[in-house]
Amino acid sequence: MQINVETLFQILVFVVSRGLATTITLTVASFFLGLGLGSVMAFLQIVVGGIVERVVDFVTRFLRSIPPILMLFIVFYGLNINNILASIIGLGIISAAYQSQFLRGIAEAVSARQLEAALSVGLSRWEAFTSVVVPQTLMMSTPALLNEFAVLLKDSSIAYAIGVKEMFTVAVNLANARMEYVHPLIAVAVVYLAICFLISLLATLVSEKLKHMGYGVSS
Amino acid sequence: MSYIIEAHDIHKSFGKHHVLKGVSLSVEEGETVVIIGPSGSGKSTFLRCLNLLVTPDRGRIVFNGIDITSNRNNIHRIRQEIGFVFQQFNLFAHLTAIENVMLGLLKVKKLSREEAVRRAREALLSVGITEDLWNKYPAQLSGGQQQRVAIARSLAMEPKLLLLDEPTSALDPELTVEVLKVLERLSRNKMTMIVVTHELGFAMRVADRVVFMEDGRVVEEGPPEKILLNPDKERTKTFISKLMELYKMERSRP
């Protein structure tokens, strides 16, 4: 097996130019769908509670138990919609289950420290939630949200299975045409690796910064 | 005689743990009451019952002539008149010192921004937080500074009553002094206060009345000279002498 750096570079440029935009579209759209749905789910669990909390809890367990590729097939063939939209919805609702879990956990930790103080100032529960709990939860969630973004970036490659021309599909199609897999696979791996590495670096910087700002400590 | 707050026969259990077993306390306007007692005696729970951060199982709390235990609907509007200062300061971590003070002024009192800034500055200066600290976040302040900002946050709401739950317990001795000085001045200016603390010196100098609590009950109460130097009950004597011993040990530490 011989690796030609020049070929590798050319393939890398090809894969990025043809596939990265779609990969980013899938990732960003499913991330925000997951954040939106996940926030609503977390909100229902914290604020409404009771039977609603248990229903949402069941839904998150259910969603986390489905392989992402199966979810994509269910949405794609079940709803009979275009493959990009199906990928965004499929990835987004699974992501919502995970995002709701850590948003809820962090919001509860914030409430434990700050709710009494907010109520003592004279804020209502709703005001305390919107002006104290939500902003702090979002700030403290940033590292976890970045991590979730990286997970979605990688998971978006399964859209290959329903024919979305994202980065991984472009690489595999090229490999099939060349009848040579090593260079395209390495090239696409390098792109995923580079982006995920940057995100994880950013997440570390953010959590250092948060620690410095006094989040996560008991005061 | 006008009481600003009256608690009648307050009971509270957490699960099987009967924390408050019928505590009654009435505080007059302008009075400073210090509550002492061993940990686990229910002091903090009782204090939290007074502004309904904790809902009593039984008993009545009358604040400023209103029975707040049966009028829970507007409790958050009533709470602005009852300041609460926490052991761990509990400043809002995402807001600067001045924004911490302004939040209640803007959201609860619905003041204009300019008016809120003016009142917040006034409150911060009154506890010795100078301009260079106004735009710092809680994590950038010392414990003593954080606690003074927390006191300013309560004072800015112009409360009729200030509740303080071990306000100096989380502070180093040298930072304790700066907070106690603020409280001492508030007491002289006739702010009505109920302070849970282990600072006997403070209680002696500042309190109009000392209440000794143990095991969910008020054991004994009276003027500080009596409770701290010459209590009637054996239990009070034992507790005070233990606390004194602890002080001597701390003082003699190299």
Short mmCIF file of C-alpha atoms in Angstrom, two decimals:
data_model
loop_
_atom_site.label_atom_id
_atom_site.label_comp_id
_atom_site.label_asym_id
_atom_site.label_seq_id
_atom_site.Cartn_x
_atom_site.Cartn_y
_atom_site.Cartn_z
CA MET A 1 0.00 0.00 0.00
CA GLN A 2 1.54 3.21 -1.16
CA ILE A 3 0.30 6.59 -0.10
CA ASN A 4 0.84 9.45 -2.46
CA VAL A 5 0.62 12.75 -0.60
CA GLU A 6 -0.22 14.75 -3.68
CA THR A 7 -3.11 12.43 -4.62
CA LEU A 8 -4.27 12.51 -1.03
CA PHE A 9 -4.32 16.30 -1.07
CA GLN A 10 -6.20 16.44 -4.36
CA ILE A 11 -8.81 14.00 -3.08
CA LEU A 12 -9.10 15.93 0.15
CA VAL A 13 -9.83 19.14 -1.75
CA PHE A 14 -12.36 17.28 -3.89
CA VAL A 15 -14.15 15.74 -0.90
CA VAL A 16 -14.26 19.05 0.98
CA SER A 17 -15.47 21.06 -2.02
CA ARG A 18 -18.19 18.58 -2.98
CA GLY A 19 -19.34 17.30 0.40
CA LEU A 20 -18.44 19.55 3.32
CA ALA A 21 -21.26 22.06 2.75
CA THR A 22 -23.89 19.31 2.96
CA THR A 23 -22.21 17.74 6.01
CA ILE A 24 -22.20 21.11 7.78
CA THR A 25 -25.82 21.71 6.78
CA LEU A 26 -26.91 18.36 8.23
CA THR A 27 -24.89 18.94 11.41
CA VAL A 28 -25.98 22.51 12.08
CA ALA A 29 -29.65 21.88 11.26
CA SER A 30 -29.93 18.68 13.32
CA PHE A 31 -28.00 20.33 16.16
CA PHE A 32 -30.44 23.22 16.41
CA LEU A 33 -33.44 20.94 15.97
CA GLY A 34 -32.02 18.87 18.83
CA LEU A 35 -31.37 21.97 20.95
CA GLY A 36 -34.88 23.29 20.37
CA LEU A 37 -36.66 20.02 21.07
CA GLY A 38 -34.23 19.13 23.85
CA SER A 39 -34.85 22.46 25.60
CA VAL A 40 -38.61 21.95 25.44
CA MET A 41 -38.23 18.42 26.81
CA ALA A 42 -35.94 19.59 29.63
CA PHE A 43 -38.34 22.44 30.41
CA LEU A 44 -41.31 20.05 30.60
CA GLN A 45 -39.39 17.80 32.97
CA ILE A 46 -38.22 20.55 35.30
CA VAL A 47 -41.15 22.93 35.34
CA VAL A 48 -44.20 20.77 34.69
CA GLY A 49 -43.04 17.53 36.33
CA GLY A 50 -45.44 14.80 37.40
CA ILE A 51 -46.86 12.54 34.70
CA VAL A 52 -45.40 14.78 31.93
CA GLU A 53 -41.94 14.27 33.39
CA ARG A 54 -42.36 10.49 33.25
CA VAL A 55 -43.67 10.55 29.69
CA VAL A 56 -40.74 12.68 28.53
CA ASP A 57 -38.37 10.42 30.43
CA PHE A 58 -39.79 7.40 28.60
CA VAL A 59 -39.49 9.17 25.23
CA THR A 60 -35.82 10.02 25.82
CA ARG A 61 -35.04 6.42 26.81
CA PHE A 62 -36.88 5.20 23.72
CA LEU A 63 -35.03 7.59 21.39
CA ARG A 64 -31.65 6.74 22.87
CA SER A 65 -32.31 3.04 22.29
CA ILE A 66 -32.79 3.35 18.53
CA PRO A 67 -29.73 3.04 16.29
CA PRO A 68 -29.37 6.34 14.38
CA ILE A 69 -29.35 4.56 11.03
CA LEU A 70 -32.63 2.83 11.84
CA MET A 71 -34.13 6.18 12.81
CA LEU A 72 -33.05 7.64 9.47
CA PHE A 73 -34.73 4.76 7.61
CA ILE A 74 -37.91 5.12 9.67
CA VAL A 75 -38.13 8.85 8.95
CA PHE A 76 -37.11 8.52 5.28
CA TYR A 77 -39.35 5.61 4.30
CA GLY A 78 -42.03 6.28 6.90
CA LEU A 79 -42.63 9.95 6.15
CA ASN A 80 -41.62 9.68 2.51
CA ILE A 81 -39.73 12.97 2.49
CA ASN A 82 -36.53 14.06 0.77
CA ASN A 83 -33.38 12.43 2.07
CA ILE A 84 -31.69 15.59 3.43
CA LEU A 85 -34.76 16.58 5.43
CA ALA A 86 -35.13 12.98 6.66
CA SER A 87 -31.50 12.98 7.85
CA ILE A 88 -31.92 16.29 9.68
CA ILE A 89 -35.10 15.12 11.42
CA GLY A 90 -33.72 11.67 12.26
CA LEU A 91 -30.44 12.95 13.68
CA GLY A 92 -32.17 15.92 15.32
CA ILE A 93 -34.70 13.99 17.37
CA ILE A 94 -32.11 11.52 18.64
CA SER A 95 -29.88 14.45 19.54
CA ALA A 96 -32.84 16.07 21.32
CA ALA A 97 -32.98 13.10 23.70
CA TYR A 98 -29.31 13.53 24.65
CA GLN A 99 -29.43 17.31 24.80
CA SER A 100 -32.53 17.31 27.01
CA GLN A 101 -30.72 15.05 29.47
CA PHE A 102 -27.72 17.25 30.08
CA LEU A 103 -29.69 20.50 29.85
CA ARG A 104 -31.98 19.17 32.55
CA GLY A 105 -29.09 18.03 34.73
CA ILE A 106 -27.30 21.37 34.47
CA ALA A 107 -30.51 23.39 34.98
CA GLU A 108 -31.23 21.42 38.14
CA ALA A 109 -27.70 21.99 39.43
CA VAL A 110 -28.05 25.74 38.74
CA SER A 111 -31.46 25.84 40.46
CA ALA A 112 -30.10 24.12 43.54
CA ARG A 113 -27.55 26.89 43.99
CA GLN A 114 -29.43 29.95 42.77
CA LEU A 115 -33.19 29.49 42.90
CA GLU A 116 -33.53 30.38 46.60
CA ALA A 117 -31.51 33.55 46.06
CA ALA A 118 -33.63 34.55 43.06
CA LEU A 119 -36.88 33.92 44.97
CA SER A 120 -35.58 35.85 47.98
CA VAL A 121 -35.06 38.96 45.86
CA GLY A 122 -38.78 38.77 45.08
CA LEU A 123 -38.71 37.19 41.63
CA SER A 124 -41.53 34.81 40.75
CA ARG A 125 -40.62 31.23 39.83
CA TRP A 126 -40.99 32.07 36.16
CA GLU A 127 -38.84 35.21 36.41
CA ALA A 128 -36.22 33.28 38.37
CA PHE A 129 -36.23 30.61 35.68
CA THR A 130 -35.90 32.98 32.73
CA SER A 131 -33.48 35.52 34.17
CA VAL A 132 -31.26 33.33 36.34
CA VAL A 133 -31.58 29.61 35.59
CA VAL A 134 -31.76 29.72 31.77
CA PRO A 135 -28.79 32.05 31.10
CA GLN A 136 -26.54 30.15 33.50
CA THR A 137 -27.66 26.79 32.14
CA LEU A 138 -26.81 27.85 28.59
CA MET A 139 -23.38 29.11 29.62
CA MET A 140 -22.57 26.01 31.62
CA SER A 141 -23.86 23.76 28.83
CA THR A 142 -21.52 25.17 26.20
CA PRO A 143 -18.84 22.43 26.49
CA ALA A 144 -21.47 19.67 26.39
CA LEU A 145 -23.21 21.35 23.45
CA LEU A 146 -19.93 21.58 21.53
CA ASN A 147 -19.34 17.91 22.20
CA GLU A 148 -22.82 17.08 20.93
CA PHE A 149 -22.07 19.11 17.80
CA ALA A 150 -18.97 16.98 17.14
CA VAL A 151 -20.99 13.78 17.65
CA LEU A 152 -23.57 14.97 15.10
CA LEU A 153 -20.85 15.91 12.65
CA LYS A 154 -19.60 12.33 12.70
CA ASP A 155 -23.09 10.77 12.80
CA SER A 156 -24.17 12.80 9.78
CA SER A 157 -22.09 10.33 7.72
CA ILE A 158 -24.86 7.73 8.08
CA ALA A 159 -26.96 9.87 5.74
CA TYR A 160 -24.87 7.96 3.19
CA ALA A 161 -27.30 5.08 3.68
CA ILE A 162 -30.21 7.05 2.23
CA GLY A 163 -28.17 8.60 -0.53
CA VAL A 164 -27.42 12.11 0.77
CA LYS A 165 -24.35 13.48 -1.02
CA GLU A 166 -22.52 14.56 2.11
CA MET A 167 -18.77 14.29 2.63
CA PHE A 168 -18.57 10.59 3.40
CA THR A 169 -20.79 9.68 0.41
CA VAL A 170 -18.60 11.80 -1.87
CA ALA A 171 -15.51 9.97 -0.62
CA VAL A 172 -17.03 6.50 -1.03
CA ASN A 173 -18.41 7.27 -4.49
CA LEU A 174 -15.00 8.54 -5.55
CA ALA A 175 -13.37 5.41 -4.16
CA ASN A 176 -15.81 3.20 -6.08
CA ALA A 177 -15.04 5.10 -9.28
CA ARG A 178 -11.27 4.88 -8.70
CA MET A 179 -11.54 1.30 -7.45
CA GLU A 180 -9.10 2.43 -4.78
CA TYR A 181 -10.27 3.03 -1.22
CA VAL A 182 -7.21 4.00 0.79
CA HIS A 183 -6.71 7.56 -0.36
CA PRO A 184 -10.38 8.67 -0.27
CA LEU A 185 -10.96 7.12 3.15
CA ILE A 186 -7.84 8.65 4.66
CA ALA A 187 -8.71 12.01 3.11
CA VAL A 188 -12.23 12.07 4.55
CA ALA A 189 -10.96 10.79 7.90
CA VAL A 190 -8.49 13.69 8.05
CA VAL A 191 -11.30 16.21 7.55
CA TYR A 192 -13.50 14.72 10.31
CA LEU A 193 -10.50 14.49 12.58
CA ALA A 194 -9.45 18.09 11.99
CA ILE A 195 -12.91 19.51 12.65
CA CYS A 196 -13.55 17.36 15.72
CA PHE A 197 -10.13 18.20 17.10
CA LEU A 198 -10.82 21.92 16.76
CA ILE A 199 -14.21 21.56 18.43
CA SER A 200 -12.78 19.59 21.31
CA LEU A 201 -10.04 22.20 21.74
CA LEU A 202 -12.68 24.91 21.82
CA ALA A 203 -14.72 22.93 24.38
CA THR A 204 -11.67 22.65 26.63
CA LEU A 205 -10.99 26.38 26.36
CA VAL A 206 -14.60 27.19 27.16
CA SER A 207 -14.74 24.94 30.21
CA GLU A 208 -11.47 26.43 31.50
CA LYS A 209 -12.97 29.87 31.04
CA LEU A 210 -16.17 28.80 32.81
CA LYS A 211 -14.20 27.38 35.70
CA HIS A 212 -12.39 30.70 35.91
CA MET A 213 -15.74 32.52 36.01
CA GLY A 214 -16.78 30.46 39.00
CA TYR A 215 -19.29 28.13 37.39
CA GLY A 216 -19.38 24.61 38.70
CA VAL A 217 -18.10 25.58 42.13
CA SER A 218 -20.45 25.65 45.09
CA SER A 219 -20.61 29.40 45.64
CA MET B 1 -45.86 47.05 70.59
CA SER B 2 -45.77 46.35 66.87
CA TYR B 3 -44.26 43.15 65.62
CA ILE B 4 -42.87 43.11 62.10
CA ILE B 5 -42.96 39.33 62.03
CA GLU B 6 -44.62 36.73 64.23
CA ALA B 7 -44.09 33.00 63.88
CA HIS B 8 -46.55 30.83 65.80
CA ASP B 9 -45.89 27.17 66.56
CA ILE B 10 -43.94 26.35 63.38
CA HIS B 11 -43.55 22.65 62.59
CA LYS B 12 -41.56 21.15 59.75
CA SER B 13 -40.52 17.62 58.85
CA PHE B 14 -38.32 16.39 56.05
CA GLY B 15 -39.40 12.79 55.56
CA LYS B 16 -39.18 11.15 58.97
CA HIS B 17 -36.93 13.87 60.32
CA HIS B 18 -38.90 16.24 62.54
CA VAL B 19 -36.77 19.38 62.20
CA LEU B 20 -38.98 22.02 63.80
CA LYS B 21 -41.18 21.03 66.73
CA GLY B 22 -43.23 24.12 67.38
CA VAL B 23 -41.06 27.23 67.19
CA SER B 24 -42.57 30.61 68.02
CA LEU B 25 -40.80 33.94 67.72
CA SER B 26 -41.96 37.53 67.42
CA VAL B 27 -39.67 40.34 66.38
CA GLU B 28 -40.33 44.04 66.85
CA GLU B 29 -39.50 46.72 64.34
CA GLY B 30 -35.87 47.80 64.65
CA GLU B 31 -34.89 44.81 66.76
CA THR B 32 -31.81 42.65 66.12
CA VAL B 33 -32.38 39.04 67.14
CA VAL B 34 -29.54 36.53 67.10
CA ILE B 35 -30.34 32.82 66.94
CA ILE B 36 -27.67 30.46 68.23
CA GLY B 37 -27.65 26.71 68.63
CA PRO B 38 -25.85 23.52 67.60
CA SER B 39 -25.92 22.49 63.94
CA GLY B 40 -28.98 20.43 63.13
CA SER B 41 -31.06 22.32 65.67
CA GLY B 42 -33.31 23.71 62.91
CA LYS B 43 -32.06 27.33 62.92
CA SER B 44 -31.61 27.56 59.16
CA THR B 45 -34.86 25.75 58.43
CA PHE B 46 -36.71 28.11 60.75
CA LEU B 47 -35.17 31.14 59.03
CA ARG B 48 -36.19 29.72 55.61
CA CYS B 49 -39.74 29.22 56.91
CA LEU B 50 -39.98 32.94 57.72
CA ASN B 51 -39.94 33.94 54.04
CA LEU B 52 -41.50 30.65 52.93
CA LEU B 53 -38.46 29.38 51.05
CA VAL B 54 -39.47 26.35 53.10
CA THR B 55 -43.20 25.80 53.62
CA PRO B 56 -44.03 24.97 57.24
CA ASP B 57 -46.19 21.88 57.81
CA ARG B 58 -48.04 23.61 60.61
CA GLY B 59 -48.13 27.02 62.25
CA ARG B 60 -48.70 30.57 61.18
CA ILE B 61 -46.40 33.35 60.03
CA VAL B 62 -47.68 36.90 60.16
CA PHE B 63 -45.51 39.44 58.39
CA ASN B 64 -46.37 43.13 58.65
CA GLY B 65 -49.91 42.20 59.70
CA ILE B 66 -50.49 39.75 56.84
CA ASP B 67 -50.78 36.01 57.42
CA ILE B 68 -48.40 34.85 54.70
CA THR B 69 -48.89 31.15 55.39
CA SER B 70 -52.49 31.36 54.15
CA ASN B 71 -51.83 34.01 51.48
CA ARG B 72 -49.32 32.19 49.36
CA ASN B 73 -50.43 33.65 46.02
CA ASN B 74 -48.41 36.81 46.27
CA ILE B 75 -45.55 35.37 48.25
CA HIS B 76 -42.92 36.40 45.71
CA ARG B 77 -44.05 40.01 45.97
CA ILE B 78 -43.94 39.83 49.75
CA ARG B 79 -40.48 38.26 49.69
CA GLN B 80 -38.95 41.48 48.28
CA GLU B 81 -39.71 43.05 51.68
CA ILE B 82 -37.86 40.25 53.47
CA GLY B 83 -34.18 40.23 52.54
CA PHE B 84 -32.31 36.92 52.82
CA VAL B 85 -28.54 36.56 53.08
CA PHE B 86 -27.08 33.09 52.60
CA GLN B 87 -24.10 31.36 54.13
CA GLN B 88 -22.70 30.69 50.64
CA PHE B 89 -23.59 34.22 49.38
CA ASN B 90 -25.48 32.79 46.36
CA LEU B 91 -24.75 35.73 44.11
CA PHE B 92 -25.95 35.26 40.53
CA ALA B 93 -22.82 33.90 38.85
CA HIS B 94 -23.65 35.25 35.38
CA LEU B 95 -24.10 38.83 36.56
CA THR B 96 -21.60 41.45 37.74
CA ALA B 97 -21.75 42.89 41.26
CA ILE B 98 -23.88 45.84 40.22
CA GLU B 99 -26.12 43.71 37.98
CA ASN B 100 -26.72 41.38 40.93
CA VAL B 101 -28.10 44.31 42.88
CA MET B 102 -30.04 45.68 39.90
CA LEU B 103 -31.89 42.48 38.95
CA GLY B 104 -34.57 42.77 41.62
CA LEU B 105 -34.86 46.53 41.13
CA LEU B 106 -35.56 46.05 37.42
CA LYS B 107 -37.67 42.88 37.49
CA VAL B 108 -39.51 43.21 40.78
CA LYS B 109 -39.62 46.92 41.50
CA LYS B 110 -39.83 47.72 37.76
CA LEU B 111 -37.56 50.74 38.14
CA SER B 112 -36.07 52.48 35.12
CA ARG B 113 -32.50 51.53 34.28
CA GLU B 114 -31.09 54.86 35.46
CA GLU B 115 -32.97 54.68 38.75
CA ALA B 116 -31.89 51.05 39.27
CA VAL B 117 -28.24 51.95 38.62
CA ARG B 118 -28.48 54.86 41.05
CA ARG B 119 -30.04 52.73 43.80
CA ALA B 120 -27.61 49.85 43.20
CA ARG B 121 -24.60 52.18 43.49
CA GLU B 122 -25.98 53.63 46.70
CA ALA B 123 -26.53 50.16 48.17
CA LEU B 124 -23.06 48.94 47.15
CA LEU B 125 -21.35 52.02 48.60
CA SER B 126 -23.28 51.61 51.85
CA VAL B 127 -21.61 48.20 52.38
CA GLY B 128 -18.19 49.51 51.32
CA ILE B 129 -18.10 48.05 47.80
CA THR B 130 -16.27 50.72 45.84
CA GLU B 131 -16.63 51.61 42.16
CA ASP B 132 -13.66 49.50 41.02
CA LEU B 133 -15.57 46.34 42.05
CA TRP B 134 -18.98 47.13 40.53
CA ASN B 135 -18.31 45.47 37.20
CA LYS B 136 -16.57 42.38 38.54
CA TYR B 137 -18.21 38.96 38.49
CA PRO B 138 -18.75 37.14 41.79
CA ALA B 139 -15.88 34.73 41.11
CA GLN B 140 -13.51 37.71 40.86
CA LEU B 141 -14.44 38.95 44.35
CA SER B 142 -13.25 37.76 47.76
CA GLY B 143 -15.73 35.97 50.01
CA GLY B 144 -16.15 39.04 52.18
CA GLN B 145 -16.80 41.22 49.14
CA GLN B 146 -19.29 38.69 47.75
CA GLN B 147 -21.18 38.60 51.02
CA ARG B 148 -21.30 42.40 51.17
CA VAL B 149 -22.64 42.51 47.60
CA ALA B 150 -25.26 39.95 48.68
CA ILE B 151 -26.22 42.20 51.58
CA ALA B 152 -26.42 45.18 49.19
CA ARG B 153 -28.65 43.10 46.90
CA SER B 154 -31.07 42.64 49.79
CA LEU B 155 -30.83 46.22 51.06
CA ALA B 156 -31.49 47.74 47.64
CA MET B 157 -34.99 46.24 47.78
CA GLU B 158 -35.58 48.30 50.95
CA PRO B 159 -36.72 45.35 53.02
CA LYS B 160 -38.65 45.68 56.26
CA LEU B 161 -36.80 42.66 57.62
CA LEU B 162 -33.43 41.10 56.91
CA LEU B 163 -32.80 37.39 57.54
CA LEU B 164 -29.16 36.26 57.66
CA ASP B 165 -28.24 32.58 57.69
CA GLU B 166 -24.73 32.19 59.13
CA PRO B 167 -23.50 35.11 57.01
CA THR B 168 -19.87 34.75 58.10
CA SER B 169 -19.49 30.96 58.47
CA ALA B 170 -17.95 30.54 55.01
CA LEU B 171 -15.46 33.37 55.51
CA ASP B 172 -11.89 33.60 56.77
CA PRO B 173 -11.63 35.42 60.13
CA GLU B 174 -10.19 38.61 58.61
CA LEU B 175 -13.02 38.75 56.08
CA THR B 176 -15.58 38.01 58.79
CA VAL B 177 -14.78 41.35 60.41
CA GLU B 178 -15.70 43.42 57.35
CA VAL B 179 -19.10 41.71 57.09
CA LEU B 180 -19.83 41.96 60.82
CA LYS B 181 -19.03 45.70 60.72
CA VAL B 182 -21.66 46.17 58.02
CA LEU B 183 -24.23 44.25 60.08
CA GLU B 184 -23.36 46.19 63.20
CA ARG B 185 -24.00 49.47 61.40
CA LEU B 186 -27.29 48.18 59.99
CA SER B 187 -28.37 47.24 63.50
CA ARG B 188 -27.48 50.69 64.83
CA ASN B 189 -29.55 52.21 62.03
CA LYS B 190 -32.50 50.15 63.29
CA MET B 191 -32.76 47.67 60.44
CA THR B 192 -34.85 44.77 61.75
CA MET B 193 -32.67 41.66 61.55
CA ILE B 194 -32.74 38.00 62.50
CA VAL B 195 -29.23 36.58 62.38
CA VAL B 196 -28.27 32.92 62.73
CA THR B 197 -24.62 32.95 63.78
CA HIS B 198 -21.95 31.41 65.96
CA GLU B 199 -20.24 34.78 66.49
CA LEU B 200 -20.85 35.26 70.21
CA GLY B 201 -18.92 38.54 70.33
CA PHE B 202 -21.19 39.95 67.66
CA ALA B 203 -24.26 38.69 69.51
CA MET B 204 -23.06 40.32 72.73
CA ARG B 205 -22.37 43.71 71.12
CA VAL B 206 -25.22 43.94 68.65
CA ALA B 207 -28.17 41.74 69.60
CA ASP B 208 -31.18 43.10 71.43
CA ARG B 209 -32.21 39.53 72.10
CA VAL B 210 -30.54 36.11 71.81
CA VAL B 211 -32.52 32.95 71.13
CA PHE B 212 -31.01 29.56 71.87
CA MET B 213 -32.45 26.75 69.77
CA GLU B 214 -31.86 23.05 70.10
CA ASP B 215 -33.50 20.00 68.61
CA GLY B 216 -36.20 21.96 66.79
CA ARG B 217 -37.28 24.01 69.80
CA VAL B 218 -36.51 27.34 71.43
CA VAL B 219 -34.78 26.42 74.68
CA GLU B 220 -34.29 29.89 76.08
CA GLU B 221 -34.34 33.52 75.00
CA GLY B 222 -33.49 36.86 76.49
CA PRO B 223 -31.04 39.78 76.45
CA PRO B 224 -27.51 38.78 75.35
CA GLU B 225 -25.96 39.42 78.79
CA LYS B 226 -28.36 36.94 80.32
CA ILE B 227 -28.29 34.18 77.67
CA LEU B 228 -24.57 34.35 76.96
CA LEU B 229 -23.25 34.95 80.50
CA ASN B 230 -25.88 33.71 82.89
CA PRO B 231 -28.41 31.40 81.24
CA ASP B 232 -31.09 29.58 83.24
CA LYS B 233 -30.97 26.28 81.38
CA GLU B 234 -28.16 23.78 81.75
CA ARG B 235 -28.20 23.02 77.99
CA THR B 236 -27.60 26.66 77.11
CA LYS B 237 -24.69 26.82 79.54
CA THR B 238 -23.06 23.72 78.04
CA PHE B 239 -23.43 24.98 74.48
CA ILE B 240 -22.06 28.45 75.23
CA SER B 241 -19.07 27.12 77.14
CA LYS B 242 -18.24 24.76 74.29
CA LEU B 243 -18.42 27.61 71.82
CA MET B 244 -16.20 29.76 74.09
CA GLU B 245 -13.64 26.97 74.31
CA LEU B 246 -13.58 26.74 70.53
CA TYR B 247 -12.89 30.47 70.34
CA LYS B 248 -10.01 30.27 72.79
CA MET B 249 -8.51 27.43 70.77
CA GLU B 250 -8.79 29.46 67.58
CA ARG B 251 -7.28 32.53 69.23
CA SER B 252 -4.33 30.59 70.63
CA ARG B 253 -3.59 28.90 67.31
CA PRO B 254 -0.15 29.99 66.04
#
